[in-house]
GROMACS .gro file of C-alpha atoms in nm:
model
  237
    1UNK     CA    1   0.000   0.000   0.000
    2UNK     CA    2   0.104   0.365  -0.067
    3UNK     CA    3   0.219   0.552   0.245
    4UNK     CA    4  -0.051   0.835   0.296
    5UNK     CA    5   0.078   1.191   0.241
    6UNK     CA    6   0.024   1.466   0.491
    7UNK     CA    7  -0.304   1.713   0.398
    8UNK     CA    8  -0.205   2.033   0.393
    9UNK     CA    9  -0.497   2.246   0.555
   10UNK     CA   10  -0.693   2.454   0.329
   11UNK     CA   11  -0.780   2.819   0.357
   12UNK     CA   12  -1.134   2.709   0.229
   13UNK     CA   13  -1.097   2.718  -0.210
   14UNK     CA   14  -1.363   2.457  -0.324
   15UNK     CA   15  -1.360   2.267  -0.702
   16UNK     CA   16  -1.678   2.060  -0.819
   17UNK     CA   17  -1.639   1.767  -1.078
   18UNK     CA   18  -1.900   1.673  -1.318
   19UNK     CA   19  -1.939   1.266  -1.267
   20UNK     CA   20  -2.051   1.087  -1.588
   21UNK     CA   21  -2.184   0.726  -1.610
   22UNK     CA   22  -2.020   0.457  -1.909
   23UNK     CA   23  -1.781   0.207  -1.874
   24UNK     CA   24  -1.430   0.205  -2.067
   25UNK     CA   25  -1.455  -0.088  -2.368
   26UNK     CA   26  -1.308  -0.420  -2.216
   27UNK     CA   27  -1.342  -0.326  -1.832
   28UNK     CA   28  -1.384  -0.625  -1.628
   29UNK     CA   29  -1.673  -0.691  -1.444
   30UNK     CA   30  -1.682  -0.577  -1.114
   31UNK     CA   31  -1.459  -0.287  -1.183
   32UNK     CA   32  -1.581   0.051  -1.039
   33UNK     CA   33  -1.543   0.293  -1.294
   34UNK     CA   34  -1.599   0.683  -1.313
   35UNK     CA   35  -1.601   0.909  -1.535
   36UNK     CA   36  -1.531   1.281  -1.509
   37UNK     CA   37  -1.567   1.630  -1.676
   38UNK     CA   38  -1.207   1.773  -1.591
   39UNK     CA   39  -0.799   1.772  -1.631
   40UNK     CA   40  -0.633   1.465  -1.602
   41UNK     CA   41  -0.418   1.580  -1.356
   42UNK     CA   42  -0.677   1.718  -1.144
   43UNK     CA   43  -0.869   1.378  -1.138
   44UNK     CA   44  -0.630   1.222  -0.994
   45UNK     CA   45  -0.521   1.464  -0.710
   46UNK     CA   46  -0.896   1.394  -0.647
   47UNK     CA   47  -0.873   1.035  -0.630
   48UNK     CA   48  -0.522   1.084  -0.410
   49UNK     CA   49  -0.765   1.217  -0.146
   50UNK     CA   50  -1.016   0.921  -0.154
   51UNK     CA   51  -1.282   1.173  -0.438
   52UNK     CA   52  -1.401   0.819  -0.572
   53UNK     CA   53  -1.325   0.586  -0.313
   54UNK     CA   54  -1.003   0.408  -0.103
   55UNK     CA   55  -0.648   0.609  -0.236
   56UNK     CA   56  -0.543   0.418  -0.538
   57UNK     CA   57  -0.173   0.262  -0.507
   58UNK     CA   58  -0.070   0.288  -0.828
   59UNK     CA   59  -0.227   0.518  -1.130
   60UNK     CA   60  -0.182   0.413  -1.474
   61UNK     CA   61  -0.227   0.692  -1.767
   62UNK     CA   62  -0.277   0.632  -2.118
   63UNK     CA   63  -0.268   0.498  -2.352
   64UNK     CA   64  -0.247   0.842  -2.514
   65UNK     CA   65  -0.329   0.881  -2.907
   66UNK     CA   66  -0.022   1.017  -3.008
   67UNK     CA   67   0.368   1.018  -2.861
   68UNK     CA   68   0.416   1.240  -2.575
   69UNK     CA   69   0.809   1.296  -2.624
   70UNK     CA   70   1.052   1.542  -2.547
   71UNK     CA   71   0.872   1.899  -2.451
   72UNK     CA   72   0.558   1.753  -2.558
   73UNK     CA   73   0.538   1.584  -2.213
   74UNK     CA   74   0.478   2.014  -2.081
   75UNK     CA   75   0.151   1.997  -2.246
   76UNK     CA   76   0.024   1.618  -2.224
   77UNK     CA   77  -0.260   1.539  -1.965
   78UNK     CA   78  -0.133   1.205  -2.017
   79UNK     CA   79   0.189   1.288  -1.831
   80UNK     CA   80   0.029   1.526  -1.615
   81UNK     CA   81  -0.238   1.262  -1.455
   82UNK     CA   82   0.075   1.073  -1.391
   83UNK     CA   83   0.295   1.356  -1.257
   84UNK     CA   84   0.014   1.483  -1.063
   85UNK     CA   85  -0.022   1.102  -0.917
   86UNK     CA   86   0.397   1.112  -0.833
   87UNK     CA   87   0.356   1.453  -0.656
   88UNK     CA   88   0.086   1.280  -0.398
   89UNK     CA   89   0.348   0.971  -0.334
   90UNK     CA   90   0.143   0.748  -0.596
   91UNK     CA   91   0.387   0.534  -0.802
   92UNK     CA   92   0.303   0.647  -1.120
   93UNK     CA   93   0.358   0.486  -1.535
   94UNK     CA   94   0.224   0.755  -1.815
   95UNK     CA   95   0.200   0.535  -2.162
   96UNK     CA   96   0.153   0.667  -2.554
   97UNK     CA   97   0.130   0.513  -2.892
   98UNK     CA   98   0.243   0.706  -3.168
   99UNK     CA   99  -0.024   0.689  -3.394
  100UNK     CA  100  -0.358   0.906  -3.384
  101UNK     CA  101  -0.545   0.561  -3.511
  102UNK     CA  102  -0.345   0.273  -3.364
  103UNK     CA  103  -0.337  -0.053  -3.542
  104UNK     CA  104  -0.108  -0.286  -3.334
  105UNK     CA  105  -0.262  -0.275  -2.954
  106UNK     CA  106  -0.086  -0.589  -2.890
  107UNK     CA  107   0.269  -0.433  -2.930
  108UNK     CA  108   0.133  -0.129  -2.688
  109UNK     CA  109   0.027  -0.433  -2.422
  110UNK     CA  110   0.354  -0.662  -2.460
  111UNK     CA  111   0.542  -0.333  -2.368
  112UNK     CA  112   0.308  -0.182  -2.124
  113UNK     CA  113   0.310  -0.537  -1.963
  114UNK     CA  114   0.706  -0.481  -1.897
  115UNK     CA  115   0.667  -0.135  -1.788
  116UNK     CA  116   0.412  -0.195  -1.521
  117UNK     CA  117   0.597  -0.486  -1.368
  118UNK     CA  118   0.885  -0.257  -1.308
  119UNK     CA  119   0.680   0.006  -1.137
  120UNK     CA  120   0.497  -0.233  -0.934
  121UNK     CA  121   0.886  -0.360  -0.757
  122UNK     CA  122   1.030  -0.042  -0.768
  123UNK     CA  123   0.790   0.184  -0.682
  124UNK     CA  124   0.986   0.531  -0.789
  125UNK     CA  125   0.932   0.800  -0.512
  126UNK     CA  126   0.840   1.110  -0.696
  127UNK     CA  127   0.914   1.038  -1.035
  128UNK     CA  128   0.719   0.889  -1.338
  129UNK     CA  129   0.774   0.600  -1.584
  130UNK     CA  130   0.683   0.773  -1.940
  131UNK     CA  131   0.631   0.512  -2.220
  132UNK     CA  132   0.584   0.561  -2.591
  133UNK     CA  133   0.524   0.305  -2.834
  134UNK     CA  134   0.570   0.288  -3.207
  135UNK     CA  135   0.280   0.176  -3.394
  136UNK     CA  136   0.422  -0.126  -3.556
  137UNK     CA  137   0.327  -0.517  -3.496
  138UNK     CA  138   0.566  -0.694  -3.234
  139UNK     CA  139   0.751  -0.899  -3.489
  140UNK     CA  140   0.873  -0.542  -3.573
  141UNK     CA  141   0.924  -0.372  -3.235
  142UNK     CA  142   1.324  -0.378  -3.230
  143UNK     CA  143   1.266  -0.373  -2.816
  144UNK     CA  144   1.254  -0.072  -2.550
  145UNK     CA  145   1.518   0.157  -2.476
  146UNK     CA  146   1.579   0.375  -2.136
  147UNK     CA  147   1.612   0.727  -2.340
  148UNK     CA  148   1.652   1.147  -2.244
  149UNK     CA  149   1.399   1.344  -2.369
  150UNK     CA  150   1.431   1.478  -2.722
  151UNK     CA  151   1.522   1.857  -2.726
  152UNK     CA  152   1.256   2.043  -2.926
  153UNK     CA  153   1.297   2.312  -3.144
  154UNK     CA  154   1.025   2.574  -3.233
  155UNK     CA  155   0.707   2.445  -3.261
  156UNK     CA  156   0.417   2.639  -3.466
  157UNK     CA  157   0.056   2.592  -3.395
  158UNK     CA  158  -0.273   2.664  -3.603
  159UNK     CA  159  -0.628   2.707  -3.483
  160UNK     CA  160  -0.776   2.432  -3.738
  161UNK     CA  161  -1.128   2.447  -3.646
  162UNK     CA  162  -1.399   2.644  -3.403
  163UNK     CA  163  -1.692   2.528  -3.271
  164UNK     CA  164  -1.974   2.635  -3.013
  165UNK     CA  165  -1.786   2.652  -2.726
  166UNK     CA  166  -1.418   2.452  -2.793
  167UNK     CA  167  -1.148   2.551  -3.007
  168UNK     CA  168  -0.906   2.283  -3.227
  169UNK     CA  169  -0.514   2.301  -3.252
  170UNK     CA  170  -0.304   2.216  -3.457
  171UNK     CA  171   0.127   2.197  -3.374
  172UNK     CA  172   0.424   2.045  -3.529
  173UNK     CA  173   0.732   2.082  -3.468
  174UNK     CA  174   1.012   2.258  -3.685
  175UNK     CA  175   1.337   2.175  -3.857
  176UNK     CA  176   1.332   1.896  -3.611
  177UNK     CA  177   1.716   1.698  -3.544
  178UNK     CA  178   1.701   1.472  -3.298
  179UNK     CA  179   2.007   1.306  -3.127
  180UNK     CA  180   2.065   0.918  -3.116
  181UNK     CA  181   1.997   0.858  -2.763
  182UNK     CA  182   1.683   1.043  -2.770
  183UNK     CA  183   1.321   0.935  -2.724
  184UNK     CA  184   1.171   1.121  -3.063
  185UNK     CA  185   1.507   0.958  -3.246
  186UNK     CA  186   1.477   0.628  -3.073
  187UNK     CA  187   1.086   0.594  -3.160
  188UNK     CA  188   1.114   0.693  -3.510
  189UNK     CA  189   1.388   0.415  -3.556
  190UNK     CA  190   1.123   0.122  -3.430
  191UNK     CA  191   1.236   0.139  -3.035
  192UNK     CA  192   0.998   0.174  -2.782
  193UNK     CA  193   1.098   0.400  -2.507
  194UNK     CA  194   1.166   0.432  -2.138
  195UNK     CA  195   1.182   0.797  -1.949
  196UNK     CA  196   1.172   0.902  -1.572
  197UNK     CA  197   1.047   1.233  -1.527
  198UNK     CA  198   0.998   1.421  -1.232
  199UNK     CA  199   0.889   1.791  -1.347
  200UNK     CA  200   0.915   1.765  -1.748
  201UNK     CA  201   1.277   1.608  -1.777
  202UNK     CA  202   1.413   1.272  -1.786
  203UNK     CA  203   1.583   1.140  -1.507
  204UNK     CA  204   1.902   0.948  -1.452
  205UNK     CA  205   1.832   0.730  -1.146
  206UNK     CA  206   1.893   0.389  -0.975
  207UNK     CA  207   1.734   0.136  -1.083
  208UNK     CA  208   1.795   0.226  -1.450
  209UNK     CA  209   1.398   0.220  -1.673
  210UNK     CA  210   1.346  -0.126  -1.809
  211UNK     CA  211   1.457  -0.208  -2.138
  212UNK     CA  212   1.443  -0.512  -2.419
  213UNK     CA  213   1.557  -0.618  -2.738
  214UNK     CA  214   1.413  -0.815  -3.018
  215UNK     CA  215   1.529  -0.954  -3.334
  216UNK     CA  216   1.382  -0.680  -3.498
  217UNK     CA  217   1.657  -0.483  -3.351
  218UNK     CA  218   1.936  -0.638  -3.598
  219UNK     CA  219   1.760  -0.608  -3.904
  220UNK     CA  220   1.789  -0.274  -4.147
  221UNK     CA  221   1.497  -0.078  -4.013
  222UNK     CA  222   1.297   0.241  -4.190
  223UNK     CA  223   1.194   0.525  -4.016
  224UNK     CA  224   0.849   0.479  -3.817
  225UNK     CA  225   0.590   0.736  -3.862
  226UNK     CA  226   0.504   0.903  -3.533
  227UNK     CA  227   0.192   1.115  -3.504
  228UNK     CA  228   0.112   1.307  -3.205
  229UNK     CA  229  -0.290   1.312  -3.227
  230UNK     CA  230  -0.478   1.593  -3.092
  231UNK     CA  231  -0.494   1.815  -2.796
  232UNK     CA  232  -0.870   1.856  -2.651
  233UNK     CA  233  -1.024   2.014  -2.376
  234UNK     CA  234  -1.211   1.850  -2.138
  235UNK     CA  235  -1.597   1.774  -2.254
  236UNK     CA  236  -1.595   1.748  -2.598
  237UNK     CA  237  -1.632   1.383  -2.665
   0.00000   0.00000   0.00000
């Protein structure tokens, strides 16, 4: 069990979140599930203080529609719900395919699978395990790699579309060069990858992230498309 975290005592601010009924696809029965009209993050400092029932021991984002590498992790609820999770002593894994429209959910489980055994023994006090996946069938995966975070360059965003009440952007990043060891390079060259974060940087720490190797990892590889999907605000489907 998690070790409870001190309240800090409140000069009185209030928050109210909408509750909505549905079940994810695939939950088992039995499973208690919410959901709820608000950030990521904020859901789960909720749930740290027992908002939908006992103080979970472990919180498990994603998977996100899209990679959340590099600076990208500043601006992903994804990373945030599981940042927000390591903040309140939660042992914490953030995961993301990169693909808007996934195709190979079994290569996002056999890696996932990996990941969230080595939370579960190492429990990392105040840092996150941040996952991203290529979207490419296992026989292809070439294994998963401990990386740093990709350093970004400038990044341009659009407003593609308006509608009553939420607003849709577009980004990509520019002129783009990303080093070897990286988590953008490492993705785009079939590698899924490992990161700890604590605030938005990786993190060199013992035990070193897990990592794997296939025999996909020998073989003359092409570079893997990696799409970043789209950034929503809460309550608009």
């Amino acid at each position: 069990m998690s070790t409870p975290v001190p309240r800090p005592r409140s000069s009185g601010t209030r928050a109210t979140l909408e509750l909505t009924t549905g079940r994810p696809p695939g939950l088992a029965e039995g499973v208690r599930s919410f959901g709820v009209r608000a950030a990521p993050a904020l859901i789960v400092f909720a749930a740290s203080y027992s908002a939908f029932g006992d103080r979970p021991d472990l919180v498990l984002s994603g998977a996100n529609l899209g990679a959340n590498t590099g600076h990208a992790t500043l601006h992903s609820g994804t990373v945030g719900a599981a940042l927000s999770a390591a903040t309140q002593g939660i042992p914490a894994l953030a995961a993301s395919v990169a693909s808007a429209d996934p195709q190979h959910w079994d290569t996002v489980t056999d890696v996932c699978r990996v990941a969230l055994d080595w939370v579960v023994r190492h429990s990392p006090e105040g840092r996150v395990l941040n996952i991203n996946v290529p979207d490419i069938p296992p026989d292809q995966l070439r294994g998963l790699r401990k990386a740093r975070l990709a350093a970004f360059g400038a990044v341009q965003a659009t407003v593609k579309e308006r509608g009553e009440g939420w607003v849709h952007l577009a980004y990509e990043e520019l002129d783009a060069k990303h080093e070897p060891d990286t988590d953008a390079y490492l993705l785009m060259h079939g590698w899924a990858t490992s990161s700890l974060l604590r605030t938005p940087m990786h993190d060199v720490a013992d035990p070193a992230p897990p990592e794997f190797t296939t025999d996909a990892a020998d073989r003359d590889q092409h570079e893997v498309a990696v799409s970043r999907g789209r950034t929503m605000s809460t309550g608009t489907g």
